[in-house]
mmCIF file of C-alpha atoms in Angstrom:
data_model
loop_
_atom_site.group_PDB
_atom_site.id
_atom_site.type_symbol
_atom_site.label_atom_id
_atom_site.label_comp_id
_atom_site.label_asym_id
_atom_site.label_seq_id
_atom_site.Cartn_x
_atom_site.Cartn_y
_atom_site.Cartn_z
ATOM 1 C CA MET A 600 0.000 0.000 0.000
ATOM 2 C CA VAL A 601 1.229 3.500 -0.740
ATOM 3 C CA VAL A 602 -0.123 6.688 0.828
ATOM 4 C CA LYS A 603 0.613 9.892 -1.042
ATOM 5 C CA LYS A 604 -0.072 13.489 -0.117
ATOM 6 C CA THR A 605 -0.856 15.519 -3.224
ATOM 7 C CA ASP A 606 -0.248 19.219 -3.839
ATOM 8 C CA SER A 607 -3.856 20.117 -3.005
ATOM 9 C CA ALA A 608 -3.135 20.061 0.715
ATOM 10 C CA ALA A 609 -6.189 19.700 2.925
ATOM 11 C CA SER A 610 -6.762 22.569 5.288
ATOM 12 C CA SER A 611 -6.935 21.823 9.003
ATOM 13 C CA ASP A 612 -10.715 22.413 9.131
ATOM 14 C CA LYS A 613 -11.398 19.980 6.274
ATOM 15 C CA ARG A 614 -11.402 16.189 6.250
ATOM 16 C CA PRO A 615 -8.545 14.811 4.129
ATOM 17 C CA ARG A 616 -9.858 13.467 0.808
ATOM 18 C CA VAL A 617 -8.604 9.936 0.065
ATOM 19 C CA LEU A 618 -8.399 7.759 -3.048
ATOM 20 C CA VAL A 619 -8.041 4.013 -2.360
ATOM 21 C CA ALA A 620 -6.373 1.679 -4.887
ATOM 22 C CA GLU A 621 -6.453 -2.020 -3.911
ATOM 23 C CA ASP A 622 -7.070 -4.937 -6.273
ATOM 24 C CA GLU A 623 -8.584 -7.233 -3.616
ATOM 25 C CA ALA A 624 -12.207 -6.087 -3.295
ATOM 26 C CA LEU A 625 -12.699 -7.189 0.332
ATOM 27 C CA ILE A 626 -9.531 -5.462 1.522
ATOM 28 C CA ARG A 627 -10.495 -2.357 -0.469
ATOM 29 C CA LEU A 628 -13.953 -2.269 1.146
ATOM 30 C CA ASP A 629 -12.445 -2.796 4.614
ATOM 31 C CA LEU A 630 -9.977 0.010 4.003
ATOM 32 C CA VAL A 631 -12.684 2.378 2.747
ATOM 33 C CA GLU A 632 -14.820 1.579 5.804
ATOM 34 C CA LEU A 633 -11.863 2.016 8.172
ATOM 35 C CA LEU A 634 -10.882 5.376 6.659
ATOM 36 C CA THR A 635 -14.482 6.631 6.646
ATOM 37 C CA GLU A 636 -14.905 5.675 10.307
ATOM 38 C CA GLN A 637 -11.670 7.536 11.121
ATOM 39 C CA GLY A 638 -12.999 10.753 9.595
ATOM 40 C CA TYR A 639 -11.439 10.660 6.129
ATOM 41 C CA GLU A 640 -13.518 11.409 3.035
ATOM 42 C CA VAL A 641 -13.021 8.580 0.523
ATOM 43 C CA VAL A 642 -13.541 10.223 -2.868
ATOM 44 C CA GLY A 643 -12.778 7.202 -5.024
ATOM 45 C CA GLN A 644 -11.717 3.555 -5.114
ATOM 46 C CA VAL A 645 -10.072 1.577 -7.910
ATOM 47 C CA GLY A 646 -8.579 -1.873 -8.452
ATOM 48 C CA ASP A 647 -5.372 -1.248 -10.416
ATOM 49 C CA GLY A 648 -2.450 1.167 -10.598
ATOM 50 C CA LYS A 649 -3.288 2.690 -13.979
ATOM 51 C CA ALA A 650 -6.803 3.561 -12.817
ATOM 52 C CA ALA A 651 -5.283 5.014 -9.630
ATOM 53 C CA VAL A 652 -3.109 7.389 -11.669
ATOM 54 C CA GLU A 653 -6.082 8.464 -13.794
ATOM 55 C CA GLN A 654 -8.374 8.959 -10.778
ATOM 56 C CA ALA A 655 -5.699 10.827 -8.827
ATOM 57 C CA ARG A 656 -5.325 13.300 -11.699
ATOM 58 C CA GLU A 657 -9.093 13.682 -12.070
ATOM 59 C CA LEU A 658 -10.130 13.811 -8.387
ATOM 60 C CA GLU A 659 -7.035 15.546 -6.940
ATOM 61 C CA PRO A 660 -7.298 13.819 -3.533
ATOM 62 C CA ASP A 661 -5.137 14.835 -0.581
ATOM 63 C CA VAL A 662 -4.013 11.247 0.023
ATOM 64 C CA VAL A 663 -3.751 8.247 -2.292
ATOM 65 C CA VAL A 664 -3.575 4.793 -0.662
ATOM 66 C CA LEU A 665 -2.086 2.213 -3.050
ATOM 67 C CA ASP A 666 -1.446 -1.502 -2.702
ATOM 68 C CA VAL A 667 2.090 -2.328 -3.864
ATOM 69 C CA ASN A 668 1.069 -5.403 -5.900
ATOM 70 C CA MET A 669 -1.709 -4.514 -8.353
ATOM 71 C CA PRO A 670 -2.522 -5.477 -11.951
ATOM 72 C CA VAL A 671 -1.854 -3.286 -15.018
ATOM 73 C CA MET A 672 0.591 -1.074 -13.055
ATOM 74 C CA ASP A 673 2.021 -1.773 -9.600
ATOM 75 C CA GLY A 674 1.620 0.650 -6.706
ATOM 76 C CA ILE A 675 5.224 1.897 -6.815
ATOM 77 C CA ALA A 676 5.047 2.749 -10.530
ATOM 78 C CA ALA A 677 1.654 4.384 -9.999
ATOM 79 C CA ALA A 678 2.975 6.385 -7.059
ATOM 80 C CA GLU A 679 5.856 7.719 -9.163
ATOM 81 C CA GLN A 680 3.336 9.108 -11.631
ATOM 82 C CA ILE A 681 1.005 10.667 -9.070
ATOM 83 C CA ALA A 682 2.006 14.305 -8.655
ATOM 84 C CA GLY A 683 5.423 14.626 -7.133
ATOM 85 C CA ASP A 684 6.410 11.186 -5.816
ATOM 86 C CA ARG A 685 5.954 12.121 -2.134
ATOM 87 C CA ILE A 686 4.588 8.888 -0.723
ATOM 88 C CA THR A 687 4.141 6.484 2.184
ATOM 89 C CA ALA A 688 4.318 2.736 1.478
ATOM 90 C CA PHE A 689 3.914 -0.757 2.968
ATOM 91 C CA SER A 690 5.483 -4.132 2.172
ATOM 92 C CA GLN A 691 8.646 -6.174 2.693
ATOM 93 C CA ARG A 692 12.052 -4.488 3.003
ATOM 94 C CA GLU A 693 12.851 -4.648 -0.737
ATOM 95 C CA LEU A 694 9.540 -3.055 -1.714
ATOM 96 C CA VAL A 695 9.906 -0.489 1.062
ATOM 97 C CA GLU A 696 13.311 0.464 -0.382
ATOM 98 C CA LYS A 697 11.785 0.837 -3.862
ATOM 99 C CA ALA A 698 8.972 2.946 -2.434
ATOM 100 C CA ARG A 699 11.474 5.061 -0.511
ATOM 101 C CA GLU A 700 13.377 5.711 -3.748
ATOM 102 C CA ALA A 701 10.092 6.978 -5.199
ATOM 103 C CA GLY A 702 9.736 9.342 -2.208
ATOM 104 C CA ALA A 703 8.324 7.092 0.526
ATOM 105 C CA MET A 704 7.833 8.568 3.990
ATOM 106 C CA ALA A 705 6.478 5.597 6.040
ATOM 107 C CA TYR A 706 5.049 2.119 5.607
ATOM 108 C CA VAL A 707 2.371 -0.272 6.932
ATOM 109 C CA VAL A 708 2.443 -4.067 6.651
ATOM 110 C CA LYS A 709 -0.628 -6.244 5.936
ATOM 111 C CA PRO A 710 -2.723 -7.319 7.725
ATOM 112 C CA PHE A 711 -3.473 -3.852 9.051
ATOM 113 C CA ASP A 712 -6.078 -2.077 11.143
ATOM 114 C CA ALA A 713 -6.860 1.503 12.131
ATOM 115 C CA SER A 714 -3.998 1.574 14.635
ATOM 116 C CA ASP A 715 -1.577 0.865 11.752
ATOM 117 C CA VAL A 716 -3.068 2.802 8.844
ATOM 118 C CA VAL A 717 -4.175 6.041 10.491
ATOM 119 C CA PRO A 718 -0.804 6.876 12.121
ATOM 120 C CA ALA A 719 0.970 6.101 8.821
ATOM 121 C CA ILE A 720 -1.321 8.516 6.967
ATOM 122 C CA GLU A 721 -0.914 11.185 9.650
ATOM 123 C CA ILE A 722 2.886 10.815 9.565
ATOM 124 C CA ALA A 723 2.810 11.114 5.764
ATOM 125 C CA LEU A 724 0.671 14.257 5.970
ATOM 126 C CA ALA A 725 2.942 15.787 8.634
ATOM 127 C CA ARG A 726 6.108 15.001 6.687
ATOM 128 C CA PHE A 727 4.583 16.335 3.498
ATOM 129 C CA ALA A 728 3.690 19.563 5.315
ATOM 130 C CA GLU A 729 7.308 19.839 6.481
ATOM 131 C CA ILE A 730 8.595 19.365 2.938
ATOM 132 C CA VAL A 731 6.164 21.942 1.551
ATOM 133 C CA ALA A 732 7.116 24.440 4.260
ATOM 134 C CA LEU A 733 10.807 24.018 3.484
ATOM 135 C CA ASP A 734 10.310 23.972 -0.287
ATOM 136 C CA ASP A 735 8.318 27.198 -0.121
ATOM 137 C CA GLU A 736 11.168 28.830 1.735
ATOM 138 C CA VAL A 737 14.108 27.971 -0.498
ATOM 139 C CA ALA A 738 14.656 28.032 -4.222
ATOM 140 C CA THR A 739 17.568 25.819 -5.218
ATOM 141 C CA LEU A 740 18.081 22.103 -4.684
ATOM 142 C CA GLU A 741 21.340 22.752 -2.855
ATOM 143 C CA GLU A 742 19.621 25.158 -0.470
ATOM 144 C CA ARG A 743 16.752 22.693 0.012
ATOM 145 C CA LEU A 744 19.119 19.884 0.954
ATOM 146 C CA ALA A 745 21.088 22.125 3.325
ATOM 147 C CA SER A 746 17.863 23.390 4.916
ATOM 148 C CA ARG A 747 16.458 19.905 5.382
ATOM 149 C CA LYS A 748 19.739 18.691 6.862
ATOM 150 C CA ALA A 749 19.869 21.620 9.306
ATOM 151 C CA VAL A 750 16.212 21.208 10.289
ATOM 152 C CA ASP A 751 16.624 17.439 10.776
ATOM 153 C CA GLN A 752 19.714 18.013 12.972
ATOM 154 C CA ALA A 753 17.911 20.667 15.003
ATOM 155 C CA LYS A 754 14.841 18.454 15.414
ATOM 156 C CA GLY A 755 17.065 15.683 16.739
ATOM 157 C CA ILE A 756 18.698 18.043 19.234
ATOM 158 C CA LEU A 757 15.333 19.394 20.435
ATOM 159 C CA GLN A 758 13.967 15.865 20.800
ATOM 160 C CA GLU A 759 17.039 14.775 22.766
ATOM 161 C CA THR A 760 17.451 17.829 24.998
ATOM 162 C CA LEU A 761 13.845 18.956 25.520
ATOM 163 C CA GLY A 762 11.993 15.654 25.132
ATOM 164 C CA MET A 763 9.914 16.939 22.199
ATOM 165 C CA THR A 764 8.329 14.656 19.613
ATOM 166 C CA GLU A 765 9.513 15.078 16.020
ATOM 167 C CA PRO A 766 6.377 17.065 14.979
ATOM 168 C CA GLU A 767 6.680 19.272 18.096
ATOM 169 C CA ALA A 768 10.333 19.986 17.311
ATOM 170 C CA PHE A 769 9.485 20.927 13.727
ATOM 171 C CA ARG A 770 6.633 23.186 14.853
ATOM 172 C CA TRP A 771 8.978 24.873 17.364
ATOM 173 C CA ILE A 772 11.508 25.617 14.606
ATOM 174 C CA GLN A 773 8.754 26.818 12.261
ATOM 175 C CA LYS A 774 7.116 29.054 14.895
ATOM 176 C CA THR A 775 10.448 30.480 16.071
ATOM 177 C CA ALA A 776 11.370 31.274 12.476
ATOM 178 C CA MET A 777 8.037 33.053 11.967
ATOM 179 C CA ASP A 778 8.325 34.941 15.276
ATOM 180 C CA LEU A 779 11.881 36.083 14.496
ATOM 181 C CA ARG A 780 11.093 36.572 10.792
ATOM 182 C CA LYS A 781 14.044 34.403 9.869
ATOM 183 C CA PRO A 782 14.368 31.386 7.570
ATOM 184 C CA MET A 783 13.876 28.011 9.263
ATOM 185 C CA ARG A 784 17.374 27.025 8.168
ATOM 186 C CA GLU A 785 18.833 29.937 10.127
ATOM 187 C CA VAL A 786 16.873 29.009 13.263
ATOM 188 C CA ALA A 787 17.848 25.343 12.880
ATOM 189 C CA GLU A 788 21.513 26.228 12.429
ATOM 190 C CA GLY A 789 21.243 28.377 15.564
ATOM 191 C CA VAL A 790 20.030 25.339 17.528
ATOM 192 C CA VAL A 791 22.913 23.234 16.176
ATOM 193 C CA ASP A 792 25.492 25.980 16.862
ATOM 194 C CA HIS A 793 24.154 26.432 20.409
ATOM 195 C CA LYS A 794 24.634 22.721 21.122
ATOM 196 C CA LYS A 795 28.193 22.814 19.705
ATOM 197 C CA ALA A 796 29.007 25.882 21.842
ATOM 198 C CA ARG A 797 27.784 24.126 24.986
ATOM 199 C CA LYS A 798 29.968 21.112 24.235
ATOM 200 C CA SER A 799 33.151 23.157 23.761
#
């Protein structure tokens, strides 16, 4: 299964719109029911990867959930074609690695239930939001990579020293950057530099 956050990001006051692609009808129905019960709006469901790509382009969902092994086109190939390759996947290690190369952010292994699927989707949405926030801030690939590296280092430091969760650490960096009217990279580098200064 692959979960992908598209560019039409759902606002916080709106239920995320989901497209489900799963070739096994019973699993697909279970997944649709599970997602609906958890407050997601399922806008479409298909049984193969090619149809998933077509429906994703037509419906512009916020999240696309894809099975890895599907007819016509597998979930990884479909995910690569669905708007930007920022995805969350599930399967064995080899498939997870392939999904990660296509932009994977997390994975869930079958059989699954709400306690597996919902956190994976929420992590994917949170990570996508982080990427969008950073991408909006910087222009070049080199700057993007440097910013992400600095933010990841700073998040790790905040988690270790202040006991924050990863999303809390990111929000702290983001809010501090907004409050100080500075780029997130600058705030993150400040956190890293402060830790180095304390060590020396």
